[in-house]
Short mmCIF file of C-alpha atoms in Angstrom, two decimals:
data_model
loop_
_atom_site.label_atom_id
_atom_site.label_comp_id
_atom_site.label_asym_id
_atom_site.label_seq_id
_atom_site.Cartn_x
_atom_site.Cartn_y
_atom_site.Cartn_z
CA ILE A 1086 22.30 -10.92 2.55
CA ALA A 1087 25.78 -10.72 4.04
CA SER A 1088 25.89 -14.48 4.58
CA LEU A 1089 24.75 -15.24 1.03
CA GLU A 1090 27.20 -12.72 -0.42
CA LYS A 1091 29.95 -14.60 1.42
CA ALA A 1092 28.60 -17.94 0.15
CA VAL A 1093 28.58 -16.93 -3.52
CA SER A 1094 32.03 -15.35 -3.33
CA GLY A 1095 33.70 -18.64 -2.42
CA ASN A 1096 34.91 -21.45 -4.66
CA ASN A 1097 32.25 -23.58 -6.39
CA PRO A 1098 29.14 -21.65 -5.21
CA TYR A 1099 25.69 -23.20 -5.54
CA PRO A 1100 23.25 -21.82 -8.18
CA ALA A 1101 20.49 -21.81 -5.55
CA HIS A 1102 22.44 -19.32 -3.45
CA PHE A 1103 22.46 -16.84 -6.32
CA ALA A 1104 18.68 -17.19 -6.67
CA GLU A 1105 18.16 -16.71 -2.92
CA LEU A 1106 20.50 -13.72 -2.79
CA ASP A 1107 18.81 -12.06 -5.75
CA ARG A 1108 15.42 -12.53 -4.11
CA LEU A 1109 16.69 -10.76 -0.98
CA TYR A 1110 18.29 -8.06 -3.10
CA GLN A 1111 14.92 -7.47 -4.76
CA ILE A 1112 13.18 -7.13 -1.39
CA ALA A 1113 15.89 -4.74 -0.19
CA GLY A 1114 15.53 -2.54 -3.29
CA THR A 1115 19.03 -3.24 -4.58
CA PRO A 1116 19.61 -1.60 -8.01
CA VAL A 1117 18.96 -3.89 -10.98
CA GLN A 1118 22.42 -3.08 -12.39
CA LYS A 1119 24.13 -4.59 -9.33
CA ARG A 1120 21.87 -7.65 -9.29
CA LEU A 1121 22.33 -8.31 -13.01
CA ALA A 1122 26.10 -7.78 -12.90
CA LEU A 1123 26.52 -10.41 -10.17
CA LEU A 1124 24.53 -13.01 -12.10
CA GLU A 1125 26.24 -12.24 -15.40
CA GLN A 1126 29.68 -12.51 -13.80
CA ASN A 1127 28.73 -15.98 -12.53
CA GLN A 1128 26.60 -17.04 -15.49
CA LYS A 1129 28.27 -20.45 -15.93
CA THR A 1130 27.07 -21.40 -12.44
CA VAL A 1131 23.74 -19.57 -12.56
CA VAL A 1132 22.48 -21.36 -15.70
CA LYS A 1133 22.69 -24.77 -14.03
CA LYS A 1134 19.38 -24.34 -12.14
CA ASP A 1135 16.01 -23.04 -13.35
CA GLU A 1136 15.39 -20.64 -10.49
CA ALA A 1137 18.78 -18.91 -10.73
CA LEU A 1138 18.59 -18.90 -14.52
CA GLY A 1139 15.10 -17.42 -14.28
CA ALA A 1140 16.38 -14.56 -12.13
CA LEU A 1141 19.07 -13.85 -14.73
CA ILE A 1142 16.56 -13.96 -17.59
CA ASN A 1143 14.07 -11.65 -15.89
CA LEU A 1144 16.78 -9.12 -15.05
CA LYS A 1145 18.05 -9.17 -18.64
CA ILE A 1146 14.52 -8.49 -19.88
CA PHE A 1147 14.11 -5.64 -17.38
CA ALA A 1148 17.44 -4.16 -18.52
CA GLY A 1149 16.37 -4.33 -22.18
CA LYS A 1150 18.67 -7.23 -23.13
CA ALA A 1151 15.87 -9.10 -24.85
CA ASN A 1152 18.06 -10.93 -27.37
CA GLU A 1153 20.17 -12.44 -24.61
CA ALA A 1154 17.09 -13.37 -22.58
CA ILE A 1155 15.49 -15.15 -25.55
CA SER A 1156 18.70 -17.08 -26.25
CA LEU A 1157 18.79 -18.27 -22.63
CA LEU A 1158 15.13 -19.28 -22.81
CA GLN A 1159 15.90 -21.37 -25.88
CA SER A 1160 18.94 -22.99 -24.25
CA ARG A 1161 17.32 -25.65 -22.07
CA THR A 1162 14.21 -27.67 -21.23
CA PHE A 1163 12.70 -26.22 -18.07
CA SER A 1164 11.38 -28.28 -15.18
CA ILE A 1165 7.78 -28.45 -14.02
CA TRP A 1166 7.15 -28.50 -10.26
CA GLU A 1167 4.01 -29.57 -8.49
CA GLY A 1168 2.31 -26.66 -6.76
CA GLY A 1169 3.97 -23.97 -8.85
CA THR A 1170 7.23 -23.48 -10.70
CA PRO A 1171 10.17 -21.49 -9.33
CA PHE A 1172 10.34 -19.63 -12.65
CA ASN A 1173 7.53 -18.79 -15.07
CA SER A 1174 9.22 -19.54 -18.38
CA GLY A 1175 6.09 -18.74 -20.41
CA GLN A 1176 5.70 -15.27 -18.91
CA ALA A 1177 9.41 -14.56 -19.44
CA TRP A 1178 9.12 -15.62 -23.10
CA MET A 1179 6.18 -13.29 -23.57
CA ASP A 1180 7.89 -10.40 -21.78
CA ALA A 1181 11.15 -10.81 -23.73
CA HIS A 1182 9.40 -10.76 -27.09
CA LEU A 1183 7.24 -7.82 -26.04
CA VAL A 1184 10.37 -5.85 -25.09
CA ARG A 1185 12.22 -6.76 -28.29
CA GLY A 1186 9.13 -6.08 -30.38
CA LEU A 1187 8.86 -2.60 -28.88
CA GLN A 1188 12.54 -2.00 -29.63
CA TYR A 1189 11.91 -2.91 -33.27
CA PHE A 1190 8.75 -0.79 -33.34
CA ARG A 1191 10.59 2.30 -32.10
CA ALA A 1192 13.27 1.66 -34.73
CA LYS A 1193 10.47 1.52 -37.35
CA LYS A 1194 11.27 -2.12 -38.14
CA TYR A 1195 7.60 -3.01 -38.19
CA ARG A 1196 7.77 -6.47 -39.78
CA GLU A 1197 10.34 -7.58 -37.22
CA ALA A 1198 8.16 -6.17 -34.44
CA LEU A 1199 5.15 -8.07 -35.75
CA THR A 1200 7.19 -11.31 -35.80
CA ASP A 1201 8.10 -10.82 -32.14
CA PHE A 1202 4.55 -10.01 -31.05
CA THR A 1203 3.33 -13.15 -32.82
CA ALA A 1204 6.07 -15.29 -31.23
CA ALA A 1205 5.27 -13.88 -27.78
CA VAL A 1206 2.06 -15.90 -27.46
CA ASN A 1207 3.53 -19.06 -28.97
CA PRO A 1208 6.13 -20.42 -26.51
CA PRO A 1209 8.34 -23.28 -27.75
CA GLU A 1210 8.03 -26.80 -26.35
CA ASN A 1211 11.26 -26.64 -24.35
CA LEU A 1212 9.75 -24.02 -22.02
CA ARG A 1213 6.99 -26.43 -20.99
CA ALA A 1214 5.03 -23.27 -20.35
CA GLU A 1215 1.51 -23.05 -19.05
CA GLN A 1216 -0.37 -20.52 -21.13
CA ARG A 1217 -2.16 -18.03 -18.89
CA ARG A 1218 -4.44 -15.16 -19.69
CA GLY A 1219 -2.73 -12.00 -18.53
CA SER A 1220 -2.25 -8.29 -19.09
CA SER A 1221 0.77 -8.97 -21.30
CA ASN A 1222 -1.61 -10.45 -23.89
CA THR A 1223 -3.55 -7.19 -23.81
CA ALA A 1224 -0.35 -5.19 -24.29
CA ILE A 1225 0.75 -7.39 -27.16
CA THR A 1226 -2.63 -7.12 -28.88
CA TYR A 1227 -2.57 -3.34 -28.49
CA TRP A 1228 0.95 -2.98 -29.91
CA THR A 1229 0.14 -5.42 -32.72
CA GLY A 1230 -2.58 -2.96 -33.70
CA CYS A 1231 -0.02 -0.14 -33.64
CA VAL A 1232 2.26 -2.14 -35.95
CA TYR A 1233 -0.55 -2.77 -38.43
CA ASP A 1234 -1.43 0.92 -38.28
CA ALA A 1235 2.18 1.87 -39.05
CA LEU A 1236 2.15 -0.57 -41.99
CA GLY A 1237 -1.01 1.05 -43.35
CA GLU A 1238 -3.20 -1.98 -42.63
CA LYS A 1239 -5.90 0.05 -40.91
CA GLU A 1240 -8.56 -2.65 -40.79
CA LYS A 1241 -6.26 -5.11 -39.01
CA ALA A 1242 -5.17 -2.38 -36.63
CA GLN A 1243 -8.75 -1.55 -35.66
CA GLU A 1244 -9.54 -5.24 -35.26
CA SER A 1245 -6.66 -5.58 -32.76
CA TRP A 1246 -7.74 -2.53 -30.77
CA ARG A 1247 -11.35 -3.72 -30.66
CA ALA A 1248 -10.08 -7.05 -29.29
CA VAL A 1249 -8.28 -5.17 -26.50
CA ILE A 1250 -11.45 -3.31 -25.54
CA ALA A 1251 -13.53 -6.49 -25.66
CA ALA A 1252 -11.12 -8.46 -23.44
CA THR A 1253 -12.72 -9.93 -20.34
CA THR A 1254 -11.74 -8.16 -17.13
CA LEU A 1255 -8.95 -10.07 -15.42
CA SER A 1256 -9.53 -11.55 -12.00
CA SER A 1257 -7.02 -10.71 -9.30
CA GLY A 1258 -5.43 -14.14 -9.71
CA ALA A 1259 -5.15 -14.19 -13.49
CA GLY A 1260 -1.62 -14.30 -14.78
CA GLU A 1261 -0.06 -14.38 -11.32
CA THR A 1262 2.41 -17.12 -10.62
CA SER A 1263 4.46 -18.41 -7.77
CA GLY A 1264 8.17 -17.82 -8.05
CA SER A 1265 7.94 -14.37 -9.61
CA GLY A 1266 5.47 -13.18 -6.99
CA ALA A 1267 2.02 -11.74 -7.48
CA ARG A 1268 1.99 -8.33 -9.12
CA ARG A 1269 0.10 -6.04 -6.79
CA MET A 1270 -0.46 -2.31 -6.63
CA GLY A 1271 -2.27 -1.08 -3.54
CA GLY A 1272 -5.39 -3.12 -2.90
CA SER A 1273 -6.06 -3.92 -6.55
CA SER A 1274 -4.33 -6.16 -9.02
CA LEU A 1275 -1.69 -4.54 -11.17
CA LEU A 1276 -2.79 -6.88 -13.93
CA GLN A 1277 -6.24 -5.29 -13.90
CA GLU A 1278 -4.72 -1.81 -13.91
CA GLU A 1279 -2.53 -2.65 -16.91
CA GLN A 1280 -5.54 -3.97 -18.78
CA ARG A 1281 -7.54 -0.80 -18.05
CA TYR A 1282 -4.62 1.28 -19.32
CA TYR A 1283 -4.36 -0.52 -22.65
CA GLN A 1284 -8.12 -0.56 -23.11
CA ALA A 1285 -8.18 3.22 -22.66
CA LEU A 1286 -5.35 3.60 -25.18
CA ALA A 1287 -7.19 1.36 -27.65
CA LYS A 1288 -10.33 3.48 -27.28
CA GLN A 1289 -8.28 6.57 -28.06
CA LYS A 1290 -6.90 4.93 -31.19
CA LEU A 1291 -10.47 4.21 -32.32
CA GLY A 1292 -11.48 7.82 -31.68
CA ASN A 1293 -13.45 7.15 -28.50
CA LYS A 1294 -12.13 9.39 -25.73
CA ASP A 1295 -15.08 9.08 -23.35
CA GLU A 1296 -14.01 8.37 -19.75
CA ASN A 1297 -10.38 7.76 -20.76
CA GLU A 1298 -9.13 10.75 -18.79
CA THR A 1299 -10.92 9.38 -15.74
CA VAL A 1300 -9.21 6.00 -16.19
CA PHE A 1301 -5.76 7.59 -16.48
CA ASN A 1302 -6.35 9.75 -13.40
CA ASP A 1303 -7.54 6.70 -11.44
CA LEU A 1304 -4.38 4.82 -12.40
CA VAL A 1305 -2.19 7.72 -11.23
CA LYS A 1306 -4.04 7.87 -7.90
CA SER A 1307 -3.78 4.11 -7.46
CA ALA A 1308 -0.03 4.20 -8.14
CA GLU A 1309 0.52 7.11 -5.74
CA SER A 1310 -1.44 5.27 -3.07
CA ALA A 1311 0.71 2.16 -3.56
CA LEU A 1312 3.93 4.15 -3.33
CA ASN A 1313 2.79 5.67 -0.04
CA GLN A 1314 2.10 2.30 1.54
CA PRO A 1315 4.49 1.27 4.34
CA ALA A 1316 7.20 -1.19 3.32
CA GLY A 1317 6.37 -4.88 3.54
#
């Protein structure tokens, strides 16, 4: 970390060094604010390479700067690498629109939220994104139902929630990509846990509360177990 910090502080730093430093920062548990500030301060350099740009985009999404993340995603044609991409542009597009859609939803701008949730699963050509089945789709379908419910379109809302419940259980590899790292929690896939969570919420919306409390308690136990695992 010290060596890379020195490298990026010099004249004409390489974009790859910012990506490598941010990856080490992530492993070390460095606060997102510090990581994002460094990349934003050097954005003209960072945007020259997909991997560094991807780190900036993902941090902006995490920090709630969805508009900026979407603009960056629309700014270039991303590369495709054999054996896995350094940055999953399709997942970032989905995440950014999910975040912005939730911001609109909480502001009661339901039509705008619906537009974002629809766009989330329709990445533009410049991303050259591989569409994958993942928990984010489940989240988007669930929240789409909530938007329809808020708009008074009860039948469409129930249709969305039933689709969440009917979704096929994700395998441990579904939705995971190289570059961003597999999402894991304890011995089970975080993707599966997210899907179980939204399915339980959808059941509640449809008035079926059977076993939901058990699911929520299981998720809490799984998370506590993961947090108590030794580092590494």
